[in-house]
Amino acid sequence: MSDNRRAILSLAGALVLLHLVLALFGLWRDWAWPAIGVSFILLVLVCERLGRMVPARWRATYERALALGFPLLVLILWQLGARFGLINPLWFPPPSEIARALWEVSVNYDRFSGTSLLGRPWLIPSAWAEGGLPAVGALLSESHLLATVGRVLAGFLLGAIPGILVGVVMGVNQTVRLMLDTSLSAIYVLPKIAIFPIVMLMFANPFGEGPKIVVVALAVFILMAINAMAGVRQIDPVYLMAGRNYGAGPWQLLRHVILPGALPVIFAGLRIALGTAMIVIISVEFLRAKQGVGYMTYYYWEVLVPEKMYAGLVVVMAMGVAFTALLYWLQRRLMPWRR
Amino acid sequence: MDDTVATPWKIRAQSVGKVYDTAAGPFTAVEDFDLTVGDGEFVAIVGPSGCGKSTVLRMVAGLEDVSSGRIEIARGSDPGKPTNSVVFQEYAIFPWKTVIENVAFGLQMRGISRAERLDVARHWLDRVGLAKFAEYYPHQISGGMKQRVSIVRALANDPEVLLMDEPLGALDAQTRVVLQEELLRIWEETRKTVLYITHSLEEAVLLGDRVVLMSAQPGRILDIYQIDLPRPRSFETTNLPAFADYRARIWDKLSAEVTRAMEMQP
C-alpha cells in the first residue's frame, strides 16, 4: 500500500520535474511534443496506481472521473497552448474562443443570408402573436440546425423503413437474397456522395431539398438492407424450428421470432447508418446548400473565421450525440430483454 | 426385439428412411425405422452420436420430411390439441420473451386469450417451482431453469405426444439428476406419451418404459428393450440390481456400436 503511494508520488514528482527542467533551460518550447508524450505516459502510470487504491464501491465514480477528467485536461491544455502560442490558433483556436463563437452564431441573425443557427426561438412568442403558426414556421425555417436535422430525419426514415423491409425479405427468402445480394454489396462500397450528381439530375429542382434527402435515404437504405438481412440470417435456426413446432404461421413467425431475433443486429445497423447519414448530409451541404450546419461550417471557411468553423463542428457532434441517445432510448423500449 | 404395445398406439413409424441430397452424393441418415409407441408410454432412444436419432425425432415432429415410409401420430378426441411439442437440447426458449410469455407461447399461437394462457402458464410454472421467475428474461436465469421453462412450455401446450431431443444434454451432472427426477414426477402425474432422445444410457433406462438402441450410419434400430423397473421411479432406482443388469446388457451392444461409429468418422 505504502509502496503504491510512494510510486505515485515519485511518478508525479518526475512529471513536475520534467517540465520544470525543460522550462528552466528554455527547452520547453522546442521539446513540447516529446514532453507531452512522456507526460501522458507518466500520467497513465499515476492513474493506474491511483486506480488500484480506489475501493470497490468508489470504482464507478473513479472510472467516470477518469473518462470525463482527461478530456477536460486536454481542453485546458489546448486553451493554454493556444494562448501562449504553442499551437497555431488559426488551426486550433482556443476552446474559449470556440465557445464564444458558438454563442455568437446561436444568438445572431445573418441579415445577408437570412439565416441563423437555431432559428431565433426567443422570437417565437412575438411571431406567434403577430402571425400565428405560419409566422413561427417562417422563423424556424431560417435555422441551419433544423434544416440539417430535418434532412437527416427525413432521409433516415425514408431509407431505414424500406431498407429493413427489403433486408428482412432477403433474410427470409433465399431466391430474393441471391438475386439482390451482389448488387447491394456492389453499391455498398460506392461512396454515397458519388450518387449525388445523378440524384440532382433526376429532380426538377436540383438545388431543393429533394436530392439532399434522397441521397441520405439511399445510403441508409443500402446499409439497413444489408444489416437487416444479416440480422435475420444470424438467428439460431432452432428458434425458427421452435416457432413452427409451437404452431406459428408465417406472419406469427415474422412477428414473434424473426423480427425480435434480428433486432439487435438491426439496431447495430441503425447506429452505423446514423453515422453515414451524418457524413452524407454534411458533405452534401458543403457541396450544394444555402442552409444547414454543413453549409454554415463551410461558409466560415470561405470567410476564414476558424472558431466559427469549430462551432459548426461542435453542433454536428451535438447532433450526433443527440441522435445516438434517441436510438438508445428506442432500443431500450423495443428490446427490453437486453436491459 | 420387442415392438408390440398393449395399449392403442400413439406414434407409428413404418419403414421410415431419410436420405440427404448432399454435394458429395446422397447420404442415408436413417433407414428402415419401424417403431410403435403406445398411448401413455415413455420410449427412450439411445445411440452413438450421428446415428440419426435427432433426425428421427424431427421427422416425428414434422420439422423434417421423411424420404420414405410414413409416420403417424394418433389424434385424441380433442381436435384443437396440437399433435406434438418438442423440447430442444438448446432449450430454444425465446430470449426476447419473458419466462411466462415463453411458456404461454404455444397457446398464444393457437389464439387462446391472454388471461387464459397466462393462467395455464402460471399453473405450470408453479408446478416446477418457477412461479417467482415468471417475469424474468431467459438470460437472467440458469441453464437448469431454462430447460425447466422449455419443458413446461411443451406441457402447457398440452400436445398429443411430447418429443424430447436430448433435453438434459447441455446441463451439468447435478442439475441433470435433479431434472431427471422432476421429469419422472411430472410424467407420473401427466402420463403423456413421450419419445425421448438421449445419449446417456443411464438416463434412458431410468426414464423409459422401453429403450430403443440405434446404430450409426445409416441410423437403424438395433434392438428394443423392455424396462420392467417398478414405478414410480426416482434416483434410488439406479441402485437396484435390475437397473445395473439392464444397463450392462444394453451397454454391451451400445459400446460396440460407439466404437464402430468412431472408426467410421472421417
Coordinates of C-alpha atoms in Angstrom, one line a residue:
Chain A
M1 CA 0.0 0.0 0.0
S2 CA 2.7 2.5 1.0
D3 CA 4.7 1.2 -1.9
N4 CA 1.9 2.2 -4.2
R5 CA 1.7 5.6 -2.6
R6 CA 5.5 6.1 -2.9
A7 CA 5.3 5.1 -6.6
I8 CA 2.6 7.6 -7.2
L9 CA 4.5 10.4 -5.5
S10 CA 7.7 9.7 -7.4
L11 CA 5.9 9.4 -10.7
A12 CA 4.1 12.7 -10.1
G13 CA 7.3 14.2 -9.0
A14 CA 9.0 13.1 -12.1
L15 CA 6.2 14.7 -14.1
V16 CA 6.7 18.1 -12.4
L17 CA 10.5 17.8 -12.5
L18 CA 10.5 17.1 -16.2
H19 CA 8.6 20.3 -17.0
L20 CA 10.5 22.4 -14.5
V21 CA 13.8 21.3 -16.0
L22 CA 12.6 21.9 -19.6
A23 CA 11.2 25.3 -18.6
L24 CA 14.3 26.4 -16.7
F25 CA 16.7 25.6 -19.5
G26 CA 14.4 27.2 -22.0
L27 CA 13.9 24.0 -23.9
W28 CA 10.2 23.6 -23.2
R29 CA 9.0 25.2 -26.5
D30 CA 11.3 23.1 -28.7
W31 CA 10.6 19.9 -26.8
A32 CA 6.9 20.4 -26.2
W33 CA 5.7 17.5 -28.2
P34 CA 8.0 14.8 -26.8
A35 CA 7.4 16.3 -23.4
I36 CA 3.7 15.9 -23.9
G37 CA 4.2 12.3 -25.0
V38 CA 6.3 11.4 -21.9
S39 CA 3.8 13.3 -19.7
F40 CA 0.9 11.3 -21.0
I41 CA 2.7 8.0 -20.2
L42 CA 3.6 9.2 -16.7
L43 CA 0.0 10.3 -16.2
V44 CA -1.3 6.9 -17.2
L45 CA 1.1 5.2 -14.7
V46 CA 0.0 7.6 -12.0
C47 CA -3.7 7.0 -12.7
E48 CA -3.3 3.2 -12.9
R49 CA -1.7 3.2 -9.4
L50 CA -4.4 5.6 -8.1
G51 CA -7.0 3.2 -9.5
R52 CA -5.6 0.3 -7.5
M53 CA -6.1 2.3 -4.3
V54 CA -9.8 3.1 -5.1
P55 CA -12.1 0.9 -3.0
A56 CA -14.7 -1.2 -5.0
R57 CA -17.7 1.0 -4.1
W58 CA -15.9 4.1 -5.4
R59 CA -14.8 2.3 -8.6
A60 CA -17.6 3.6 -10.8
T61 CA -17.1 7.1 -9.7
Y62 CA -13.4 6.9 -10.3
E63 CA -13.9 5.5 -13.8
R64 CA -16.3 8.3 -14.6
A65 CA -14.0 10.9 -13.3
L66 CA -11.2 9.5 -15.4
A67 CA -13.4 9.3 -18.5
L68 CA -14.5 13.0 -18.1
G69 CA -11.4 14.4 -16.4
F70 CA -9.0 13.6 -19.2
P71 CA -10.9 15.3 -22.0
L72 CA -11.2 18.3 -19.6
L73 CA -7.5 18.3 -19.1
V74 CA -6.9 18.2 -22.8
L75 CA -9.3 21.2 -23.2
I76 CA -7.4 23.2 -20.6
L77 CA -4.0 22.4 -22.2
W78 CA -5.4 23.3 -25.6
Q79 CA -6.6 26.6 -24.1
L80 CA -3.2 27.3 -22.6
G81 CA -1.3 26.1 -25.6
A82 CA -3.2 28.4 -28.0
R83 CA -2.9 31.3 -25.5
F84 CA 0.8 31.0 -25.3
G85 CA 1.4 30.4 -28.9
L86 CA 2.4 26.7 -28.6
I87 CA -0.1 25.7 -31.2
N88 CA -1.3 27.7 -34.1
P89 CA -4.5 29.5 -33.0
L90 CA -5.6 29.8 -36.6
W91 CA -5.8 26.0 -36.9
F92 CA -6.7 25.4 -33.3
P93 CA -8.5 28.4 -31.8
P94 CA -8.7 28.1 -28.0
P95 CA -11.8 26.5 -26.6
S96 CA -12.9 29.7 -25.0
E97 CA -13.0 31.4 -28.4
I98 CA -14.9 28.5 -29.9
A99 CA -17.4 28.7 -27.1
R100 CA -17.8 32.4 -27.7
A101 CA -18.2 31.8 -31.4
L102 CA -20.8 29.2 -30.7
W103 CA -22.7 31.7 -28.5
E104 CA -22.4 34.3 -31.3
V105 CA -23.7 32.1 -34.1
S106 CA -26.5 31.0 -31.7
V107 CA -27.8 34.4 -30.9
N108 CA -27.0 36.3 -34.1
Y109 CA -29.1 36.5 -37.2
D110 CA -27.3 36.8 -40.5
R111 CA -29.2 39.5 -42.3
F112 CA -27.3 38.9 -45.6
S113 CA -28.3 35.2 -46.0
G114 CA -31.4 35.5 -43.8
T115 CA -30.3 32.5 -41.6
S116 CA -29.5 31.8 -38.0
L117 CA -28.2 28.7 -36.3
L118 CA -31.2 27.9 -34.1
G119 CA -34.0 30.0 -35.8
R120 CA -34.1 32.5 -33.0
P121 CA -36.5 30.5 -30.8
W122 CA -36.8 33.5 -28.4
L123 CA -38.8 35.3 -31.0
I124 CA -41.4 32.6 -31.2
P125 CA -43.9 34.2 -28.7
S126 CA -43.9 37.5 -30.7
A127 CA -44.1 35.8 -34.0
W128 CA -47.0 33.7 -32.7
A129 CA -48.8 36.9 -31.6
E130 CA -48.2 38.5 -34.9
G131 CA -48.9 35.8 -37.5
G132 CA -49.7 32.6 -35.7
L133 CA -48.3 29.2 -36.8
P134 CA -47.1 30.3 -40.3
A135 CA -45.0 33.1 -38.8
V136 CA -43.4 30.7 -36.3
G137 CA -42.8 28.3 -39.2
A138 CA -41.1 31.1 -41.3
L139 CA -39.0 32.0 -38.3
L140 CA -37.8 28.4 -37.7
S141 CA -37.2 27.8 -41.4
E142 CA -34.2 30.2 -41.2
S143 CA -32.4 27.7 -38.9
H144 CA -29.3 25.9 -40.0
L145 CA -29.7 23.3 -37.3
L146 CA -33.3 22.5 -38.0
A147 CA -32.6 22.3 -41.8
T148 CA -29.9 19.7 -41.2
V149 CA -32.0 17.8 -38.6
G150 CA -34.9 17.8 -40.9
R151 CA -32.9 16.4 -43.8
V152 CA -31.3 13.7 -41.7
L153 CA -34.5 12.6 -40.1
A154 CA -36.5 12.5 -43.3
G155 CA -33.7 10.7 -45.2
F156 CA -33.2 8.3 -42.3
L157 CA -36.8 7.3 -42.1
L158 CA -37.2 7.2 -45.9
G159 CA -34.2 4.9 -46.1
A160 CA -34.4 2.8 -42.9
I161 CA -38.0 1.6 -43.2
P162 CA -37.9 0.2 -46.7
G163 CA -34.3 -0.9 -46.1
I164 CA -35.3 -3.0 -43.1
L165 CA -38.3 -4.5 -45.1
V166 CA -36.1 -5.4 -48.1
G167 CA -33.4 -6.8 -45.8
V168 CA -35.9 -9.0 -43.9
V169 CA -37.3 -10.3 -47.1
M170 CA -33.7 -11.1 -48.3
G171 CA -33.0 -12.8 -45.0
V172 CA -36.1 -15.0 -45.2
N173 CA -36.2 -15.8 -48.9
Q174 CA -33.1 -17.3 -50.5
T175 CA -34.2 -16.6 -54.0
V176 CA -34.6 -12.8 -53.4
R177 CA -31.3 -12.9 -51.5
L178 CA -29.4 -14.5 -54.3
M179 CA -30.9 -12.0 -56.8
L180 CA -30.1 -8.8 -54.8
D181 CA -27.1 -9.6 -52.6
T182 CA -24.4 -9.0 -55.3
S183 CA -25.9 -5.7 -56.4
L184 CA -26.3 -4.4 -52.9
S185 CA -22.8 -5.4 -52.0
A186 CA -21.5 -3.5 -55.0
I187 CA -23.5 -0.4 -54.3
Y188 CA -22.5 -0.6 -50.6
V189 CA -18.8 0.1 -51.4
L190 CA -19.7 3.0 -53.6
P191 CA -19.2 6.4 -51.7
K192 CA -22.8 7.6 -51.4
I193 CA -21.8 11.2 -52.1
A194 CA -20.8 10.0 -55.6
I195 CA -24.5 9.4 -56.4
F196 CA -25.5 12.9 -55.5
P197 CA -25.0 14.4 -59.0
I198 CA -27.1 11.7 -60.5
V199 CA -29.8 12.3 -57.9
M200 CA -29.7 16.0 -58.7
L201 CA -30.2 15.2 -62.4
M202 CA -33.5 13.4 -61.5
F203 CA -35.1 16.3 -59.7
A204 CA -36.9 19.2 -61.3
N205 CA -35.2 21.4 -58.7
P206 CA -31.7 20.0 -58.3
F207 CA -30.9 22.6 -55.6
G208 CA -34.0 21.9 -53.5
E209 CA -34.4 19.6 -50.5
G210 CA -35.4 16.5 -52.6
P211 CA -31.9 15.4 -53.8
K212 CA -30.4 16.0 -50.4
I213 CA -33.0 13.8 -48.6
V214 CA -32.9 11.1 -51.3
V215 CA -29.1 10.7 -51.2
V216 CA -29.2 10.3 -47.4
A217 CA -32.1 7.8 -47.8
L218 CA -30.2 5.8 -50.3
A219 CA -27.1 5.5 -48.1
V220 CA -29.3 4.4 -45.1
F221 CA -31.4 2.1 -47.3
I222 CA -28.3 0.1 -48.5
L223 CA -26.9 -0.2 -45.0
M224 CA -30.2 -1.2 -43.4
A225 CA -31.0 -3.8 -46.1
I226 CA -27.6 -5.4 -45.6
N227 CA -27.9 -5.3 -41.8
A228 CA -31.4 -6.5 -41.5
M229 CA -30.6 -9.4 -43.8
A230 CA -27.6 -10.3 -41.6
G231 CA -29.8 -9.9 -38.6
V232 CA -32.3 -12.4 -39.9
R233 CA -29.6 -14.8 -41.1
Q234 CA -27.9 -15.0 -37.7
I235 CA -31.0 -16.1 -35.9
D236 CA -30.3 -19.6 -34.5
P237 CA -32.4 -22.0 -36.7
V238 CA -33.6 -23.7 -33.5
Y239 CA -35.8 -20.7 -32.7
L240 CA -37.4 -20.9 -36.1
M241 CA -38.0 -24.6 -35.5
A242 CA -39.4 -24.0 -32.1
G243 CA -41.7 -21.3 -33.5
R244 CA -43.0 -23.6 -36.2
N245 CA -43.4 -26.5 -33.9
Y246 CA -45.5 -24.5 -31.5
G247 CA -47.9 -23.6 -34.3
A248 CA -46.7 -20.2 -35.6
G249 CA -47.8 -19.4 -39.1
P250 CA -45.6 -17.3 -41.4
W251 CA -46.8 -14.0 -40.1
Q252 CA -46.6 -15.1 -36.5
L253 CA -43.1 -16.4 -37.1
L254 CA -42.1 -13.0 -38.5
R255 CA -43.7 -11.1 -35.6
H256 CA -42.6 -13.3 -32.7
V257 CA -39.4 -14.9 -33.9
I258 CA -37.7 -13.3 -36.9
L259 CA -38.2 -9.6 -36.1
P260 CA -37.2 -9.7 -32.4
G261 CA -34.4 -12.1 -33.3
A262 CA -33.0 -9.7 -35.9
L263 CA -33.5 -6.6 -33.8
P264 CA -30.1 -6.5 -32.1
V265 CA -28.3 -6.5 -35.5
I266 CA -30.8 -4.1 -36.9
F267 CA -30.1 -1.6 -34.1
A268 CA -26.3 -2.0 -34.6
G269 CA -27.0 -1.2 -38.3
L270 CA -29.1 1.8 -37.4
R271 CA -26.2 3.3 -35.4
I272 CA -23.8 2.8 -38.3
A273 CA -26.4 4.2 -40.7
L274 CA -26.8 7.2 -38.5
G275 CA -23.0 8.0 -38.7
T276 CA -23.2 7.5 -42.5
A277 CA -26.2 9.8 -42.8
M278 CA -24.3 12.5 -40.9
I279 CA -21.3 12.2 -43.2
V280 CA -23.6 12.3 -46.3
I281 CA -25.7 15.3 -45.2
I282 CA -22.7 17.4 -44.1
S283 CA -20.9 16.6 -47.4
V284 CA -24.0 17.5 -49.4
E285 CA -24.3 20.7 -47.5
F286 CA -20.7 21.5 -48.2
L287 CA -21.4 21.0 -51.9
R288 CA -24.7 22.4 -52.6
A289 CA -26.8 24.2 -50.0
K290 CA -27.8 27.6 -48.9
Q291 CA -28.6 26.4 -45.4
G292 CA -27.6 23.8 -42.9
V293 CA -24.9 23.2 -40.3
G294 CA -22.5 21.8 -43.1
Y295 CA -23.2 24.9 -45.2
M296 CA -22.5 27.1 -42.2
T297 CA -19.2 25.4 -41.4
Y298 CA -18.1 25.7 -45.0
Y299 CA -19.2 29.3 -45.2
Y300 CA -16.9 30.2 -42.3
W301 CA -14.0 28.6 -44.1
E302 CA -14.7 30.8 -47.0
V303 CA -14.7 33.9 -44.9
L304 CA -11.9 32.4 -42.7
V305 CA -13.3 32.5 -39.2
P306 CA -11.8 29.3 -37.7
E307 CA -13.5 29.5 -34.3
K308 CA -16.9 29.5 -36.1
M309 CA -15.9 26.6 -38.2
Y310 CA -15.2 24.8 -34.9
A311 CA -18.6 26.0 -33.6
G312 CA -20.1 24.2 -36.6
L313 CA -18.3 21.0 -35.7
V314 CA -19.5 21.2 -32.1
V315 CA -23.0 21.5 -33.4
V316 CA -22.5 18.4 -35.7
M317 CA -21.1 16.5 -32.7
A318 CA -24.0 17.5 -30.5
M319 CA -26.4 16.3 -33.2
G320 CA -24.7 13.0 -33.4
V321 CA -24.8 12.6 -29.7
A322 CA -28.5 13.5 -29.6
F323 CA -29.4 11.1 -32.4
T324 CA -27.5 8.3 -30.8
A325 CA -29.2 8.9 -27.5
L326 CA -32.5 8.8 -29.3
L327 CA -31.6 5.4 -30.8
Y328 CA -30.5 4.0 -27.5
W329 CA -33.8 5.1 -26.0
L330 CA -35.7 3.4 -28.8
Q331 CA -33.6 0.3 -28.4
R332 CA -34.4 0.1 -24.7
R333 CA -38.1 0.5 -25.5
L334 CA -38.1 -2.1 -28.2
M335 CA -35.7 -4.6 -26.7
P336 CA -36.5 -4.8 -23.0
W337 CA -34.8 -8.2 -22.8
R338 CA -31.4 -6.6 -23.4
R339 CA -31.6 -4.3 -20.5
Chain B
M1 CA -36.6 -57.1 -30.3
D2 CA -40.0 -56.2 -28.8
D3 CA -42.1 -53.7 -30.8
T4 CA -45.6 -54.7 -29.6
V5 CA -47.7 -52.5 -27.4
A6 CA -50.6 -53.4 -25.3
T7 CA -52.4 -50.1 -25.3
P8 CA -53.6 -48.3 -28.5
W9 CA -50.7 -46.8 -30.5
K10 CA -49.9 -43.1 -30.3
I11 CA -46.9 -42.8 -32.6
R12 CA -46.4 -45.2 -35.5
A13 CA -43.4 -45.1 -37.8
Q14 CA -43.3 -47.6 -40.6
S15 CA -40.1 -48.3 -42.6
V16 CA -39.1 -44.7 -42.3
G17 CA -36.0 -43.6 -44.2
K18 CA -34.2 -40.3 -44.5
V19 CA -31.7 -39.6 -47.3
Y20 CA -30.0 -36.2 -47.6
D21 CA -29.0 -34.9 -51.0
T22 CA -25.5 -33.6 -50.4
A23 CA -22.9 -32.2 -52.8
A24 CA -20.9 -35.4 -52.3
G25 CA -24.0 -37.5 -53.2
P26 CA -26.9 -39.0 -51.3
F27 CA -26.3 -39.6 -47.6
T28 CA -28.5 -42.1 -45.8
A29 CA -29.2 -40.8 -42.3
V30 CA -32.0 -43.2 -41.3
E31 CA -33.0 -46.5 -42.8
D32 CA -35.9 -49.0 -42.1
F33 CA -37.0 -47.3 -39.0
D34 CA -40.1 -49.1 -37.5
L35 CA -41.4 -48.1 -34.1
T36 CA -44.8 -48.0 -32.4
V37 CA -45.2 -46.1 -29.3
G38 CA -48.3 -46.8 -27.1
D39 CA -50.6 -44.3 -25.6
G40 CA -49.0 -43.0 -22.3
E41 CA -45.7 -44.8 -23.0
F42 CA -42.3 -43.4 -22.4
V43 CA -39.9 -44.6 -25.1
A44 CA -36.2 -43.6 -25.0
I45 CA -33.9 -43.8 -28.0
V46 CA -30.2 -44.1 -27.4
G47 CA -27.3 -44.5 -29.9
P48 CA -23.9 -43.2 -30.7
S49 CA -23.7 -39.6 -31.9
G50 CA -24.5 -39.3 -35.6
C51 CA -26.9 -42.3 -35.5
G52 CA -29.8 -40.1 -36.7
K53 CA -31.8 -40.2 -33.5
S54 CA -32.4 -36.5 -33.6
T55 CA -33.4 -36.8 -37.3
V56 CA -36.0 -39.4 -36.3
L57 CA -37.4 -37.0 -33.7
R58 CA -37.5 -34.1 -36.1
M59 CA -39.3 -36.2 -38.6
V60 CA -41.9 -37.3 -36.0
A61 CA -42.3 -33.6 -35.1
G62 CA -42.9 -32.8 -38.8
L63 CA -39.9 -30.4 -38.8
E64 CA -38.2 -32.6 -41.5
D65 CA -39.8 -34.6 -44.2
V66 CA -39.4 -38.3 -44.4
S67 CA -37.7 -39.6 -47.6
S68 CA -39.6 -42.9 -47.5
G69 CA -42.1 -44.7 -45.3
R70 CA -44.6 -42.9 -43.1
I71 CA -45.0 -41.5 -39.6
E72 CA -48.4 -41.0 -37.9
I73 CA -49.4 -39.6 -34.6
A74 CA -52.9 -40.7 -33.5
R75 CA -55.2 -37.9 -32.6
G76 CA -57.3 -37.9 -29.5
S77 CA -60.9 -36.8 -29.1
D78 CA -59.9 -33.1 -28.9
P79 CA -59.3 -31.8 -32.4
G80 CA -57.8 -28.5 -31.1
K81 CA -54.9 -30.2 -29.4
P82 CA -51.5 -29.9 -31.1
T83 CA -50.1 -33.2 -32.2
N84 CA -46.7 -32.7 -30.7
S85 CA -44.4 -30.4 -28.9
V86 CA -40.6 -30.5 -28.9
V87 CA -38.3 -29.9 -26.0
F88 CA -35.0 -28.9 -27.7
Q89 CA -31.5 -29.6 -26.3
E90 CA -30.6 -26.0 -26.8
Y91 CA -33.7 -25.0 -24.8
A92 CA -34.8 -22.8 -27.7
I93 CA -36.8 -20.6 -25.4
F94 CA -37.0 -17.1 -26.9
P95 CA -34.6 -14.7 -25.3
W96 CA -36.9 -11.8 -26.2
K97 CA -39.9 -13.2 -24.3
T98 CA -40.3 -13.4 -20.5
V99 CA -40.4 -16.8 -18.9
I100 CA -44.2 -16.7 -18.6
E101 CA -44.6 -15.5 -22.2
N102 CA -42.4 -18.4 -23.4
V103 CA -44.5 -20.9 -21.5
A104 CA -47.7 -19.4 -22.9
F105 CA -46.2 -19.3 -26.5
G106 CA -47.9 -22.4 -27.9
L107 CA -51.3 -21.3 -26.5
Q108 CA -50.8 -17.8 -27.9
M109 CA -50.1 -19.2 -31.4
R110 CA -53.4 -21.1 -31.2
G111 CA -55.3 -17.8 -30.4
I112 CA -56.1 -18.5 -26.8
S113 CA -56.9 -15.3 -24.8
R114 CA -54.2 -13.6 -22.9
A115 CA -55.8 -14.1 -19.5
E116 CA -56.4 -17.8 -20.1
R117 CA -53.0 -18.6 -21.5
L118 CA -51.2 -16.8 -18.7
D119 CA -53.3 -18.7 -16.2
V120 CA -52.2 -22.0 -17.7
A121 CA -48.6 -20.9 -17.9
R122 CA -48.6 -19.7 -14.2
H123 CA -50.0 -23.1 -13.2
W124 CA -47.2 -24.9 -14.9
L125 CA -44.5 -22.6 -13.7
D126 CA -45.8 -23.2 -10.2
R127 CA -45.5 -26.9 -10.6
V128 CA -41.8 -26.7 -11.4
G129 CA -41.2 -24.0 -8.7
L130 CA -40.5 -21.2 -11.2
A131 CA -43.6 -19.0 -10.3
K132 CA -41.5 -16.2 -8.9
F133 CA -39.4 -16.1 -12.1
A134 CA -42.4 -15.6 -14.4
E135 CA -41.4 -12.0 -15.4
Y136 CA -37.7 -12.8 -15.8
Y137 CA -36.0 -12.9 -19.2
P138 CA -34.1 -16.1 -20.1
H139 CA -30.7 -14.5 -19.8
Q140 CA -31.4 -13.8 -16.1
I141 CA -32.0 -17.5 -15.1
S142 CA -29.7 -20.6 -15.0
G143 CA -29.4 -23.3 -17.6
G144 CA -31.4 -25.8 -15.4
M145 CA -34.2 -23.2 -15.1
K146 CA -34.2 -22.5 -18.8
Q147 CA -34.7 -26.2 -19.5
R148 CA -37.5 -26.4 -17.0
V149 CA -39.1 -23.5 -18.8
S150 CA -38.6 -25.3 -22.1
I151 CA -40.2 -28.4 -20.6
V152 CA -43.3 -26.7 -19.2
R153 CA -43.7 -24.7 -22.4
A154 CA -44.2 -28.1 -24.1
L155 CA -46.5 -29.3 -21.3
A156 CA -48.6 -26.1 -21.2
N157 CA -49.2 -26.6 -24.9
D158 CA -50.9 -30.0 -23.9
P159 CA -49.8 -31.9 -27.1
E160 CA -50.9 -35.5 -28.0
V161 CA -47.2 -36.5 -27.7
L162 CA -44.1 -35.0 -26.1
L163 CA -40.9 -35.1 -28.1
M164 CA -37.7 -34.5 -26.2
D165 CA -34.4 -34.1 -28.0
E166 CA -31.6 -34.7 -25.5
P167 CA -33.2 -32.1 -23.2
L168 CA -30.7 -32.6 -20.4
G169 CA -27.7 -32.9 -22.6
A170 CA -26.3 -29.4 -22.0
L171 CA -26.7 -29.5 -18.2
D172 CA -24.1 -30.3 -15.6
A173 CA -24.3 -33.7 -13.8
Q174 CA -26.0 -32.5 -10.6
T175 CA -28.6 -30.4 -12.4
R176 CA -29.2 -33.3 -14.7
V177 CA -30.1 -35.6 -11.8
V178 CA -32.4 -33.1 -10.3
L179 CA -34.2 -32.6 -13.6
Q180 CA -34.4 -36.3 -14.3
E181 CA -36.3 -36.7 -11.0
E182 CA -38.5 -33.8 -11.8
L183 CA -39.3 -35.2 -15.3
L184 CA -40.2 -38.6 -13.6
R185 CA -42.5 -36.8 -11.2
I186 CA -44.2 -34.8 -13.9
W187 CA -44.6 -37.7 -16.2
E188 CA -46.0 -39.8 -13.3
E189 CA -48.7 -37.1 -12.9
T190 CA -49.5 -36.5 -16.6
R191 CA -48.7 -39.9 -18.2
K192 CA -48.1 -38.2 -21.5
T193 CA -46.8 -40.2 -24.4
V194 CA -43.1 -39.4 -24.6
L195 CA -40.4 -40.0 -27.3
Y196 CA -37.1 -39.2 -25.6
I197 CA -33.8 -38.9 -27.3
T198 CA -30.6 -39.2 -25.2
H199 CA -27.0 -40.2 -25.5
S200 CA -27.0 -41.3 -21.8
L201 CA -27.8 -45.0 -21.3
E202 CA -28.5 -44.5 -17.6
E203 CA -31.0 -41.8 -18.4
A204 CA -32.7 -44.0 -21.0
V205 CA -33.0 -46.9 -18.6
L206 CA -34.1 -44.7 -15.7
L207 CA -36.8 -42.9 -17.6
G208 CA -38.0 -45.3 -20.3
D209 CA -40.7 -48.0 -20.4
R210 CA -38.7 -49.2 -23.4
V211 CA -35.3 -48.3 -24.7
V212 CA -34.6 -48.3 -28.4
L213 CA -31.0 -48.8 -29.4
M214 CA -29.9 -47.3 -32.7
S215 CA -26.8 -48.0 -34.8
A216 CA -24.9 -45.3 -36.7
Q217 CA -24.6 -44.6 -40.4
P218 CA -27.1 -45.4 -41.5
G219 CA -29.3 -45.0 -38.4
R220 CA -31.2 -48.2 -37.9
I221 CA -32.9 -49.9 -34.9
L222 CA -30.5 -52.5 -33.5
D223 CA -32.7 -53.6 -30.6
I224 CA -35.6 -52.6 -28.4
Y225 CA -35.5 -53.4 -24.6
Q226 CA -38.5 -53.6 -22.3
I227 CA -37.5 -52.0 -19.0
D228 CA -39.6 -53.6 -16.2
L229 CA -38.4 -51.4 -13.4
P230 CA -41.1 -50.6 -10.8
R231 CA -42.7 -47.1 -11.0
P232 CA -42.7 -44.5 -9.6
R233 CA -39.0 -44.3 -10.2
S234 CA -36.5 -41.9 -8.8
F235 CA -32.7 -41.6 -8.5
E236 CA -32.9 -44.5 -6.0
T237 CA -34.0 -46.7 -8.9
T238 CA -30.4 -46.5 -10.2
N239 CA -29.3 -48.5 -7.1
L240 CA -31.4 -51.6 -8.0
P241 CA -29.6 -54.6 -9.2
A242 CA -32.1 -54.9 -12.1
F243 CA -31.1 -51.4 -13.2
A244 CA -27.5 -52.5 -13.3
D245 CA -28.5 -55.6 -15.3
Y246 CA -30.3 -53.6 -17.9
R247 CA -27.5 -51.1 -18.2
A248 CA -24.9 -53.8 -18.6
R249 CA -27.0 -55.8 -21.1
I250 CA -27.6 -52.7 -23.3
W251 CA -24.1 -51.3 -22.8
D252 CA -22.6 -54.4 -24.3
K253 CA -24.2 -53.7 -27.6
L254 CA -24.1 -49.9 -27.4
S255 CA -20.3 -49.8 -26.7
A256 CA -19.6 -51.9 -29.8
E257 CA -21.8 -49.5 -31.8
V258 CA -20.0 -46.5 -30.4
T259 CA -16.6 -47.9 -31.3
R260 CA -17.8 -48.7 -34.8
A261 CA -19.2 -45.2 -35.2
M262 CA -15.9 -43.7 -34.0
E263 CA -13.9 -45.7 -36.5
M264 CA -16.2 -44.6 -39.3
Q265 CA -15.6 -40.9 -38.5
P266 CA -13.5 -39.3 -41.2

